Amino acid sequence: MPNNTAQLTIDNITYQLPIVESTAGERAIDIRGLLRETGFITLDSGFMNTGSCLSQITFLDGEKGILKYRGYDIAVLAEKCSFVEVAYLLLTGELPNQSELEQFQHDMTRYSLIHEDMIHFFDHFPPKAAPMSILSSMIGTLHDFYPEMDLDQDPYGGITTTTARLLSKARTIAAFSYKKNMGHPLVYPRGDIGYCANFLHMMFDRPNLPYELNPVLVSALNKLLILHADHEQNCSTSTVRLVGSAGVRLYPSISAGVSALWGPLHGGANAAVMKMLERILADGKDYEKYISMAKDPNSGYRLTGFGHRVYKTYDPRATIIKKTCHEVLNTSKISDPLLEVALKLEELVSNDEYFIERNLYPNVDFYSGIIYRAMGIPTNMFTVMFALGRLPGWIAHWQEMNQDKDSSRIGRPRQVYNGIVERPFKEIVDRY
Ligand code: ACO
């Protein structure tokens, strides 16, 4: 019997299925030949146990709480790197040297403006348009304004003009959507400051009220974007890969990823957490009421910011974000009652059997909103912030998918049909 195979017995016939081993030691049963050999498909709604591709970008161990980008631990990257360096790492597989970093930063500055005709679009969204719908539409539209270059026209192995444009212009689009929403004049990016500082400048600088950059906030934003930069095959990344697998170019594929991220069970959770904390505060801090509701299977209510499909221990990103949250509030001398509510809620939940049994810990979204509030970013922009952070990951996965013959096959899941198989047709007069 061959060593590296699993056996599957159906109707007394045993089939050998190859076992694929990951570089980190995880093993997977390769079912790609199953249909041809056996006539059976597998059923796995929600993709609870299905690997959709081989990938070299991010390693995640949900049992041990490990997250690594290209082999580097997330805590080290968040401590030592800029978001732009981490974006370079995700896209190319290597951290940049000094000249590569300077070139990349130069490109980010060079491509940071958006075509003036695109600016008119902002005037025609309704005044209270959701920033995520603006971001998704505008990113899709980039395709019509800027030619998308092929990966083989690639100056540094992983970064094309197309990629640098997207990373840089998405930040400008996000800040412009805020300015339009506020009715403020647009503030254009500066050439002399970094990615995160420039974002805060474009958001908050005003002609009559210059914005003073605060290094603590710039550093916190940098960390938040790094911590969100990739998370292997989550809902939005899988969307980018699936849409891209139909041969769709980068910008529209990323636009689809932005829409997927918007959902409250995914990136929309950071805004939902703030609403939940505000509600608990307004309700006289009646924690037990909300915890009981979350435990009642008939209420349909969940404590947002807790639980994760993959992490069955504390989310390593949440550990760093919680620490950064304290740093930001302490150094900025801001006191936010929502932090107190969040800390108390976490304490109560961490001692509650229901949550312990189900391994429900704070996730990346639980504390991030409190930092964004301290920066002055409104709640309806929180998921946009997540999207800016996730961009390098989405792009890296789109590129990897396009370069790998196997995973660039069009994504096309199967189904088990459970509807009516055959019905006699009735003319309209005989239907009821
Ligand atoms: N509050 C209360 N109970 C919960 C919560 C929660 N936040 N999350 C899961 N549970 C319970 C479920 O009711 C279920 O209980 P049961 O076994 O008695 O039926 C059990 O825990 C397992 O939950 P599932 O929904 O099966 O877990 P799944 O992996 O499908 O969902 C998810 C993960 C969507 C993140 C879920 O935990 C959730 O809804 N959390 C709140 C929303 C949230 O914070 N989302 C952000 C996730 S991080 C990100 O995407 C960036």
CSV table of C-alpha atoms and ligand atoms in Angstrom, one decimal:
chain,number,residue,atom,x,y,z
A,1,MET,CA,0.0,0.0,0.0
A,2,PRO,CA,1.5,3.4,-0.9
A,3,ASN,CA,2.5,5.5,2.1
A,4,ASN,CA,1.3,8.9,1.2
A,5,THR,CA,-2.3,8.1,0.4
A,6,ALA,CA,-5.7,7.9,2.1
A,7,GLN,CA,-8.1,5.1,1.4
A,8,LEU,CA,-11.8,5.8,0.7
A,9,THR,CA,-14.1,2.8,0.5
A,10,ILE,CA,-17.5,3.3,-1.3
A,11,ASP,CA,-19.7,0.3,-2.0
A,12,ASN,CA,-16.9,-2.1,-1.1
A,13,ILE,CA,-14.5,-0.5,-3.6
A,14,THR,CA,-11.4,1.1,-2.0
A,15,TYR,CA,-9.9,4.2,-3.7
A,16,GLN,CA,-6.5,5.7,-3.0
A,17,LEU,CA,-6.4,9.4,-2.6
A,18,PRO,CA,-3.0,11.2,-2.5
A,19,ILE,CA,-2.1,13.1,0.6
A,20,VAL,CA,-0.5,16.5,0.1
A,21,GLU,CA,1.8,17.8,2.8
A,22,SER,CA,2.2,21.5,3.5
A,23,THR,CA,5.7,23.0,4.2
A,24,ALA,CA,4.4,23.6,7.8
A,25,GLY,CA,3.5,19.9,8.3
A,26,GLU,CA,-0.3,20.0,7.7
A,27,ARG,CA,-1.7,17.2,5.6
A,28,ALA,CA,-4.6,17.4,3.2
A,29,ILE,CA,-6.4,14.7,1.2
A,30,ASP,CA,-6.3,15.6,-2.5
A,31,ILE,CA,-9.7,14.9,-3.9
A,32,ARG,CA,-9.1,16.5,-7.3
A,33,GLY,CA,-9.4,13.1,-9.1
A,34,LEU,CA,-12.3,11.8,-7.0
A,35,LEU,CA,-15.1,12.6,-9.4
A,36,ARG,CA,-13.3,11.1,-12.3
A,37,GLU,CA,-12.4,7.9,-10.4
A,38,THR,CA,-15.6,7.4,-8.3
A,39,GLY,CA,-18.3,9.5,-9.7
A,40,PHE,CA,-18.8,11.2,-6.3
A,41,ILE,CA,-18.4,14.8,-5.4
A,42,THR,CA,-17.8,16.1,-1.9
A,43,LEU,CA,-20.2,18.4,0.0
A,44,ASP,CA,-18.8,21.2,2.2
A,45,SER,CA,-21.1,24.2,2.5
A,46,GLY,CA,-19.3,27.2,3.8
A,47,PHE,CA,-16.0,25.6,2.8
A,48,MET,CA,-15.4,24.5,6.4
A,49,ASN,CA,-12.9,21.9,5.4
A,50,THR,CA,-11.9,22.6,1.8
A,51,GLY,CA,-8.5,23.9,0.6
A,52,SER,CA,-9.1,25.8,-2.5
A,53,CYS,CA,-5.5,26.2,-3.6
A,54,LEU,CA,-1.8,25.8,-2.7
A,55,SER,CA,-0.5,29.2,-1.5
A,56,GLN,CA,2.9,30.6,-0.4
A,57,ILE,CA,1.7,33.9,1.0
A,58,THR,CA,0.3,33.5,4.5
A,59,PHE,CA,0.5,30.8,7.1
A,60,LEU,CA,-2.2,30.6,9.8
A,61,ASP,CA,-2.5,28.1,12.6
A,62,GLY,CA,-5.9,28.8,14.3
A,63,GLU,CA,-5.3,26.3,17.1
A,64,LYS,CA,-2.0,27.8,18.2
A,65,GLY,CA,-2.8,31.4,17.2
A,66,ILE,CA,0.0,31.8,14.7
A,67,LEU,CA,-0.1,34.1,11.8
A,68,LYS,CA,2.9,34.6,9.4
A,69,TYR,CA,3.3,36.5,6.1
A,70,ARG,CA,5.8,34.8,3.8
A,71,GLY,CA,7.3,33.1,6.9
A,72,TYR,CA,7.7,36.2,9.1
A,73,ASP,CA,5.7,36.4,12.3
A,74,ILE,CA,3.0,39.0,12.3
A,75,ALA,CA,4.1,40.5,15.7
A,76,VAL,CA,7.7,41.1,14.3
A,77,LEU,CA,6.4,42.7,11.1
A,78,ALA,CA,4.0,44.9,13.1
A,79,GLU,CA,6.8,46.0,15.4
A,80,LYS,CA,9.6,46.6,12.9
A,81,CYS,CA,8.2,47.3,9.5
A,82,SER,CA,6.2,50.0,7.6
A,83,PHE,CA,3.0,49.0,5.9
A,84,VAL,CA,4.7,49.7,2.5
A,85,GLU,CA,7.5,47.2,3.3
A,86,VAL,CA,4.9,44.6,4.3
A,87,ALA,CA,2.9,45.2,1.1
A,88,TYR,CA,6.2,44.7,-0.8
A,89,LEU,CA,6.8,41.5,1.1
A,90,LEU,CA,3.4,40.1,0.3
A,91,LEU,CA,3.6,41.0,-3.3
A,92,THR,CA,7.1,39.9,-4.1
A,93,GLY,CA,7.8,37.3,-1.4
A,94,GLU,CA,10.8,39.3,0.0
A,95,LEU,CA,11.3,42.3,2.2
A,96,PRO,CA,12.7,45.2,0.1
A,97,ASN,CA,16.3,46.4,0.4
A,98,GLN,CA,16.8,50.2,0.8
A,99,SER,CA,16.8,51.0,-2.9
A,100,GLU,CA,13.8,48.8,-3.6
A,101,LEU,CA,11.9,50.4,-0.8
A,102,GLU,CA,12.7,53.9,-2.0
A,103,GLN,CA,11.6,53.0,-5.6
A,104,PHE,CA,8.4,51.5,-4.3
A,105,GLN,CA,7.7,54.5,-2.1
A,106,HIS,CA,8.5,56.8,-5.0
A,107,ASP,CA,6.0,54.9,-7.2
A,108,MET,CA,3.3,55.2,-4.5
A,109,THR,CA,3.8,58.9,-4.4
A,110,ARG,CA,3.9,59.2,-8.2
A,111,TYR,CA,0.7,57.3,-8.7
A,112,SER,CA,-1.2,58.8,-5.8
A,113,LEU,CA,-3.4,61.2,-7.7
A,114,ILE,CA,-6.6,60.1,-9.4
A,115,HIS,CA,-7.7,61.2,-12.9
A,116,GLU,CA,-9.5,64.5,-12.5
A,117,ASP,CA,-12.6,63.1,-14.4
A,118,MET,CA,-12.9,60.5,-11.7
A,119,ILE,CA,-13.2,63.3,-9.1
A,120,HIS,CA,-16.5,64.3,-10.7
A,121,PHE,CA,-17.9,60.9,-9.8
A,122,PHE,CA,-17.8,61.9,-6.1
A,123,ASP,CA,-20.3,64.7,-6.8
A,124,HIS,CA,-22.9,62.3,-8.1
A,125,PHE,CA,-23.1,59.8,-5.2
A,126,PRO,CA,-25.9,60.6,-2.8
A,127,PRO,CA,-24.5,62.7,0.1
A,128,LYS,CA,-24.7,59.8,2.6
A,129,ALA,CA,-23.5,57.1,0.2
A,130,ALA,CA,-21.7,54.3,2.0
A,131,PRO,CA,-17.9,54.7,1.7
A,132,MET,CA,-17.6,51.0,0.9
A,133,SER,CA,-19.9,51.3,-2.1
A,134,ILE,CA,-17.9,54.3,-3.3
A,135,LEU,CA,-14.6,52.4,-2.8
A,136,SER,CA,-15.8,49.4,-4.7
A,137,SER,CA,-17.2,51.4,-7.6
A,138,MET,CA,-14.2,53.6,-7.9
A,139,ILE,CA,-11.7,50.8,-7.8
A,140,GLY,CA,-13.7,49.0,-10.6
A,141,THR,CA,-13.6,52.2,-12.6
A,142,LEU,CA,-9.9,52.5,-12.4
A,143,HIS,CA,-9.9,49.8,-15.0
A,144,ASP,CA,-11.4,52.3,-17.5
A,145,PHE,CA,-9.0,55.1,-16.7
A,146,TYR,CA,-5.7,53.3,-16.4
A,147,PRO,CA,-4.5,50.5,-18.6
A,148,GLU,CA,-3.8,47.3,-16.6
A,149,MET,CA,-0.4,46.0,-17.3
A,150,ASP,CA,0.4,42.3,-17.4
A,151,LEU,CA,2.5,40.6,-14.7
A,152,ASP,CA,5.3,40.0,-17.2
A,153,GLN,CA,5.8,43.8,-17.5
A,154,ASP,CA,6.8,43.6,-14.0
A,155,PRO,CA,9.7,45.8,-12.8
A,156,TYR,CA,10.4,44.1,-9.5
A,157,GLY,CA,8.8,40.7,-9.6
A,158,GLY,CA,5.4,41.1,-8.1
A,159,ILE,CA,4.8,44.8,-8.4
A,160,THR,CA,3.6,46.4,-11.6
A,161,THR,CA,2.5,49.9,-12.3
A,162,THR,CA,-1.0,48.5,-12.1
A,163,THR,CA,-0.3,47.3,-8.5
A,164,ALA,CA,1.4,50.5,-7.3
A,165,ARG,CA,-1.4,52.5,-8.8
A,166,LEU,CA,-4.1,50.5,-7.0
A,167,LEU,CA,-2.5,50.6,-3.6
A,168,SER,CA,-1.9,54.3,-3.8
A,169,LYS,CA,-5.1,55.5,-5.5
A,170,ALA,CA,-7.3,53.4,-3.2
A,171,ARG,CA,-6.0,55.5,-0.3
A,172,THR,CA,-6.7,58.7,-2.2
A,173,ILE,CA,-10.2,57.5,-3.1
A,174,ALA,CA,-10.9,56.6,0.5
A,175,ALA,CA,-9.8,60.0,1.8
A,176,PHE,CA,-11.7,61.9,-0.9
A,177,SER,CA,-14.9,60.0,-0.2
A,178,TYR,CA,-14.6,61.2,3.5
A,179,LYS,CA,-14.0,64.8,2.4
A,180,LYS,CA,-17.0,64.8,0.0
A,181,ASN,CA,-19.1,63.3,2.7
A,182,MET,CA,-18.1,66.1,5.1
A,183,GLY,CA,-18.5,68.7,2.4
A,184,HIS,CA,-14.9,69.8,2.8
A,185,PRO,CA,-12.5,70.7,0.0
A,186,LEU,CA,-10.4,67.8,-1.2
A,187,VAL,CA,-6.8,67.6,0.1
A,188,TYR,CA,-4.3,66.2,-2.3
A,189,PRO,CA,-1.5,63.8,-1.3
A,190,ARG,CA,1.9,65.2,-0.3
A,191,GLY,CA,5.1,63.9,-1.9
A,192,ASP,CA,7.2,64.2,1.3
A,193,ILE,CA,5.5,61.9,3.8
A,194,GLY,CA,4.8,58.2,4.0
A,195,TYR,CA,1.7,56.1,3.2
A,196,CYS,CA,-0.1,56.3,6.5
A,197,ALA,CA,0.9,59.9,7.3
A,198,ASN,CA,-0.4,60.9,3.9
A,199,PHE,CA,-3.7,59.2,4.5
A,200,LEU,CA,-4.3,61.1,7.8
A,201,HIS,CA,-3.2,64.3,6.1
A,202,MET,CA,-5.7,63.9,3.2
A,203,MET,CA,-8.4,63.0,5.7
A,204,PHE,CA,-8.0,65.7,8.2
A,205,ASP,CA,-6.0,68.6,6.8
A,206,ARG,CA,-8.2,71.7,6.1
A,207,PRO,CA,-7.2,75.0,4.5
A,208,ASN,CA,-8.1,77.0,7.6
A,209,LEU,CA,-7.1,74.3,10.1
A,210,PRO,CA,-3.8,72.6,9.2
A,211,TYR,CA,-3.6,69.0,10.5
A,212,GLU,CA,-0.6,68.2,12.7
A,213,LEU,CA,0.6,64.7,12.2
A,214,ASN,CA,0.9,62.8,15.5
A,215,PRO,CA,3.6,60.0,15.3
A,216,VAL,CA,1.7,57.8,17.7
A,217,LEU,CA,-1.4,57.8,15.5
A,218,VAL,CA,0.7,57.3,12.3
A,219,SER,CA,2.5,54.3,14.0
A,220,ALA,CA,-0.8,52.9,15.2
A,221,LEU,CA,-2.3,53.2,11.7
A,222,ASN,CA,0.7,51.5,10.3
A,223,LYS,CA,0.3,48.6,12.7
A,224,LEU,CA,-3.4,48.2,12.0
A,225,LEU,CA,-2.9,48.1,8.2
A,226,ILE,CA,-0.1,45.5,8.6
A,227,LEU,CA,-2.3,43.4,10.8
A,228,HIS,CA,-5.0,43.4,8.2
A,229,ALA,CA,-2.8,43.0,5.2
A,230,ASP,CA,-3.5,39.3,4.6
A,231,HIS,CA,-5.4,36.4,6.1
A,232,GLU,CA,-5.2,33.6,3.6
A,233,GLN,CA,-8.4,32.2,2.0
A,234,ASN,CA,-11.0,34.3,3.9
A,235,CYS,CA,-14.3,35.3,2.3
A,236,SER,CA,-13.1,38.5,0.4
A,237,THR,CA,-9.8,37.0,-0.7
A,238,SER,CA,-11.6,33.9,-2.0
A,239,THR,CA,-13.9,36.2,-3.8
A,240,VAL,CA,-11.0,38.0,-5.5
A,241,ARG,CA,-9.5,34.7,-6.5
A,242,LEU,CA,-12.9,33.3,-7.7
A,243,VAL,CA,-13.7,36.4,-9.8
A,244,GLY,CA,-10.2,36.6,-11.1
A,245,SER,CA,-10.3,32.9,-12.1
A,246,ALA,CA,-12.8,33.8,-14.8
A,247,GLY,CA,-10.1,35.9,-16.4
A,248,VAL,CA,-11.2,39.2,-14.8
A,249,ARG,CA,-8.5,41.8,-14.5
A,250,LEU,CA,-7.1,43.0,-11.2
A,251,TYR,CA,-9.1,46.2,-10.6
A,252,PRO,CA,-12.6,44.7,-11.1
A,253,SER,CA,-11.5,41.5,-9.1
A,254,ILE,CA,-10.5,43.7,-6.2
A,255,SER,CA,-13.7,45.7,-6.5
A,256,ALA,CA,-15.6,42.4,-5.9
A,257,GLY,CA,-13.3,41.7,-2.8
A,258,VAL,CA,-14.2,45.1,-1.4
A,259,SER,CA,-17.9,44.2,-1.6
A,260,ALA,CA,-17.4,40.9,0.1
A,261,LEU,CA,-15.5,42.5,2.9
A,262,TRP,CA,-18.4,44.9,3.5
A,263,GLY,CA,-20.5,42.1,5.2
A,264,PRO,CA,-21.0,42.4,9.0
A,265,LEU,CA,-19.8,38.8,9.4
A,266,HIS,CA,-16.5,39.8,7.8
A,267,GLY,CA,-14.9,43.3,7.6
A,268,GLY,CA,-18.1,45.1,8.4
A,269,ALA,CA,-17.8,43.7,12.0
A,270,ASN,CA,-15.5,46.5,13.1
A,271,ALA,CA,-18.3,49.1,12.6
A,272,ALA,CA,-20.8,46.7,14.1
A,273,VAL,CA,-18.6,46.3,17.3
A,274,MET,CA,-18.8,50.1,17.9
A,275,LYS,CA,-22.6,50.1,17.5
A,276,MET,CA,-22.8,47.2,20.0
A,277,LEU,CA,-20.5,48.9,22.5
A,278,GLU,CA,-22.4,52.1,22.2
A,279,ARG,CA,-25.7,50.3,22.7
A,280,ILE,CA,-24.4,48.6,25.9
A,281,LEU,CA,-23.1,51.9,27.2
A,282,ALA,CA,-26.5,53.6,26.4
A,283,ASP,CA,-28.2,50.7,28.2
A,284,GLY,CA,-26.5,51.5,31.5
A,285,LYS,CA,-23.8,48.9,30.9
A,286,ASP,CA,-26.2,46.0,31.2
A,287,TYR,CA,-23.6,43.5,30.1
A,288,GLU,CA,-25.6,40.5,31.2
A,289,LYS,CA,-28.5,41.4,29.0
A,290,TYR,CA,-26.3,41.3,25.8
A,291,ILE,CA,-24.4,38.2,26.9
A,292,SER,CA,-27.7,36.4,27.6
A,293,MET,CA,-29.1,37.4,24.2
A,294,ALA,CA,-25.9,36.2,22.5
A,295,LYS,CA,-26.2,32.8,24.2
A,296,ASP,CA,-29.9,32.4,23.3
A,297,PRO,CA,-30.0,30.4,20.1
A,298,ASN,CA,-33.5,31.8,19.3
A,299,SER,CA,-32.4,35.5,19.5
A,300,GLY,CA,-30.3,35.5,16.4
A,301,TYR,CA,-28.1,38.0,18.3
A,302,ARG,CA,-24.3,37.6,18.4
A,303,LEU,CA,-21.6,39.5,20.3
A,304,THR,CA,-19.8,41.1,17.3
A,305,GLY,CA,-16.0,41.0,17.5
A,306,PHE,CA,-16.0,37.5,19.1
A,307,GLY,CA,-15.4,34.3,17.3
A,308,HIS,CA,-13.6,33.3,14.2
A,309,ARG,CA,-13.9,30.5,11.6
A,310,VAL,CA,-10.2,29.6,12.0
A,311,TYR,CA,-8.9,30.9,15.3
A,312,LYS,CA,-9.8,28.6,18.2
A,313,THR,CA,-7.7,30.7,20.6
A,314,TYR,CA,-6.9,34.4,21.0
A,315,ASP,CA,-6.5,36.0,17.6
A,316,PRO,CA,-2.8,37.1,17.5
A,317,ARG,CA,-3.8,40.3,15.8
A,318,ALA,CA,-6.3,41.2,18.5
A,319,THR,CA,-3.5,40.9,21.1
A,320,ILE,CA,-1.4,43.5,19.3
A,321,ILE,CA,-4.4,45.7,18.6
A,322,LYS,CA,-5.5,45.7,22.2
A,323,LYS,CA,-2.0,46.8,23.3
A,324,THR,CA,-1.9,49.5,20.6
A,325,CYS,CA,-5.3,50.7,21.7
A,326,HIS,CA,-4.0,51.3,25.2
A,327,GLU,CA,-0.9,53.1,23.9
A,328,VAL,CA,-2.9,55.4,21.6
A,329,LEU,CA,-5.4,56.4,24.3
A,330,ASN,CA,-2.7,56.8,27.0
A,331,THR,CA,-0.3,58.9,24.9
A,332,SER,CA,-3.1,61.0,23.3
A,333,LYS,CA,-4.6,61.5,26.8
A,334,ILE,CA,-8.0,60.5,25.3
A,335,SER,CA,-10.4,58.8,27.6
A,336,ASP,CA,-13.0,56.7,25.7
A,337,PRO,CA,-15.8,55.1,27.7
A,338,LEU,CA,-16.2,52.5,25.0
A,339,LEU,CA,-12.7,51.0,25.9
A,340,GLU,CA,-13.9,50.4,29.4
A,341,VAL,CA,-17.1,48.7,28.1
A,342,ALA,CA,-15.0,46.6,25.7
A,343,LEU,CA,-12.6,45.5,28.4
A,344,LYS,CA,-15.4,44.6,30.8
A,345,LEU,CA,-17.3,42.7,28.1
A,346,GLU,CA,-14.1,40.7,27.2
A,347,GLU,CA,-13.5,39.9,30.9
A,348,LEU,CA,-17.1,38.6,31.4
A,349,VAL,CA,-17.1,36.6,28.2
A,350,SER,CA,-13.7,35.1,28.9
A,351,ASN,CA,-15.2,33.6,32.1
A,352,ASP,CA,-18.4,32.4,30.6
A,353,GLU,CA,-18.8,28.7,29.9
A,354,TYR,CA,-20.8,29.3,26.7
A,355,PHE,CA,-17.9,31.2,25.1
A,356,ILE,CA,-15.2,29.1,26.6
A,357,GLU,CA,-16.8,25.8,25.2
A,358,ARG,CA,-17.1,27.4,21.7
A,359,ASN,CA,-13.6,29.0,21.7
A,360,LEU,CA,-15.0,32.4,21.2
A,361,TYR,CA,-12.3,35.0,21.7
A,362,PRO,CA,-12.0,38.7,20.6
A,363,ASN,CA,-11.1,38.9,16.9
A,364,VAL,CA,-9.2,41.5,14.9
A,365,ASP,CA,-12.3,43.7,14.8
A,366,PHE,CA,-13.0,44.0,18.6
A,367,TYR,CA,-10.5,46.7,19.6
A,368,SER,CA,-9.6,48.3,16.2
A,369,GLY,CA,-12.6,50.6,16.1
A,370,ILE,CA,-11.6,52.3,19.3
A,371,ILE,CA,-8.2,53.2,17.8
A,372,TYR,CA,-9.9,54.5,14.6
A,373,ARG,CA,-12.2,56.7,16.8
A,374,ALA,CA,-9.2,58.1,18.6
A,375,MET,CA,-7.8,59.1,15.2
A,376,GLY,CA,-11.1,60.9,14.3
A,377,ILE,CA,-12.1,58.3,11.6
A,378,PRO,CA,-15.9,57.9,11.5
A,379,THR,CA,-17.5,54.5,12.1
A,380,ASN,CA,-18.8,54.3,8.5
A,381,MET,CA,-15.1,54.4,7.3
A,382,PHE,CA,-13.9,51.5,9.5
A,383,THR,CA,-14.4,48.8,6.9
A,384,VAL,CA,-12.7,51.1,4.3
A,385,MET,CA,-9.7,51.1,6.6
A,386,PHE,CA,-9.8,47.3,6.7
A,387,ALA,CA,-10.0,47.3,2.9
A,388,LEU,CA,-6.9,49.6,2.6
A,389,GLY,CA,-5.0,47.2,4.8
A,390,ARG,CA,-6.2,44.1,3.0
A,391,LEU,CA,-5.3,45.4,-0.5
A,392,PRO,CA,-1.7,43.9,-0.7
A,393,GLY,CA,-3.1,40.5,0.3
A,394,TRP,CA,-5.8,40.5,-2.3
A,395,ILE,CA,-3.4,41.6,-5.0
A,396,ALA,CA,-0.8,39.0,-4.0
A,397,HIS,CA,-3.5,36.3,-4.1
A,398,TRP,CA,-4.8,37.5,-7.5
A,399,GLN,CA,-1.2,37.4,-8.8
A,400,GLU,CA,-0.5,34.0,-7.3
A,401,MET,CA,-3.7,32.6,-8.8
A,402,ASN,CA,-2.8,33.9,-12.2
A,403,GLN,CA,0.7,32.5,-12.1
A,404,ASP,CA,-0.3,29.0,-10.9
A,405,LYS,CA,-1.8,26.9,-13.7
A,406,ASP,CA,-3.7,24.7,-11.3
A,407,SER,CA,-5.4,27.4,-9.1
A,408,SER,CA,-6.0,29.6,-12.1
A,409,ARG,CA,-8.6,27.2,-13.4
A,410,ILE,CA,-12.0,28.8,-13.4
A,411,GLY,CA,-13.5,28.4,-9.9
A,412,ARG,CA,-16.6,26.4,-10.2
A,413,PRO,CA,-18.0,24.6,-7.1
A,414,ARG,CA,-20.4,21.7,-7.5
A,415,GLN,CA,-23.7,21.2,-5.7
A,416,VAL,CA,-25.9,18.5,-4.5
A,417,TYR,CA,-29.3,19.2,-6.1
A,418,ASN,CA,-32.2,18.8,-3.7
A,419,GLY,CA,-35.0,20.3,-5.7
A,420,ILE,CA,-37.8,18.7,-7.8
A,421,VAL,CA,-36.3,16.4,-10.4
A,422,GLU,CA,-39.1,16.4,-13.0
A,423,ARG,CA,-42.5,17.9,-13.4
A,424,PRO,CA,-45.0,17.7,-16.2
A,425,PHE,CA,-45.4,21.2,-17.9
A,426,LYS,CA,-48.9,22.8,-17.5
A,427,GLU,CA,-50.3,25.5,-19.8
A,428,ILE,CA,-50.9,28.8,-17.9
A,429,VAL,CA,-54.7,28.2,-17.7
A,430,ASP,CA,-54.2,24.9,-16.0
A,431,ARG,CA,-51.6,26.0,-13.4
A,432,TYR,CA,-53.8,26.5,-10.3
B,1,ACO,N1,-21.5,35.5,19.8
B,1,ACO,C1,-22.3,34.4,20.3
B,1,ACO,N2,-22.2,33.2,19.8
B,1,ACO,C2,-21.4,32.9,18.8
B,1,ACO,C3,-20.6,33.9,18.2
B,1,ACO,C4,-20.7,35.2,18.7
B,1,ACO,N3,-20.0,36.3,18.2
B,1,ACO,N4,-19.8,33.4,17.2
B,1,ACO,C5,-20.1,32.1,17.2
B,1,ACO,N5,-21.0,31.8,18.1
B,1,ACO,C6,-21.6,30.5,18.4
B,1,ACO,C7,-22.6,30.0,17.4
B,1,ACO,O1,-23.9,30.4,17.8
B,1,ACO,C8,-22.4,28.6,17.4
B,1,ACO,O2,-23.0,28.0,18.6
B,1,ACO,P1,-23.7,26.6,18.5
B,1,ACO,O3,-22.6,25.6,18.3
B,1,ACO,O4,-24.4,26.4,19.8
B,1,ACO,O5,-24.7,26.6,17.4
B,1,ACO,C9,-20.9,28.4,17.6
B,1,ACO,O6,-20.5,29.5,18.3
B,1,ACO,C10,-20.1,28.3,16.3
B,1,ACO,O7,-20.5,29.4,15.4
B,1,ACO,P2,-20.5,29.3,13.8
B,1,ACO,O8,-21.4,30.4,13.4
B,1,ACO,O9,-20.7,27.9,13.4
B,1,ACO,O10,-19.0,29.7,13.5
B,1,ACO,P3,-18.5,30.2,12.1
B,1,ACO,O11,-17.1,29.7,12.0
B,1,ACO,O12,-19.4,29.8,11.0
B,1,ACO,O13,-18.6,31.8,12.2
B,1,ACO,C11,-18.0,34.0,12.7
B,1,ACO,C12,-17.5,32.6,12.5
B,1,ACO,C13,-18.9,34.4,11.4
B,1,ACO,C14,-16.8,35.0,12.7
B,1,ACO,C15,-18.8,34.1,14.0
B,1,ACO,O14,-18.0,33.8,15.1
B,1,ACO,C16,-19.5,35.4,14.2
B,1,ACO,O15,-20.6,35.6,13.6
B,1,ACO,N6,-18.9,36.3,14.9
B,1,ACO,C17,-19.4,37.7,15.1
B,1,ACO,C18,-19.1,38.5,13.8
B,1,ACO,C19,-17.6,38.9,13.8
B,1,ACO,O16,-17.0,39.3,14.7
B,1,ACO,N7,-17.1,38.8,12.6
B,1,ACO,C20,-15.7,39.2,12.3
B,1,ACO,C21,-14.8,37.9,12.1
B,1,ACO,S1,-13.2,38.4,11.8
B,1,ACO,C22,-13.1,38.9,10.2
B,1,ACO,O17,-13.8,38.4,9.3
B,1,ACO,C23,-12.3,39.9,9.9
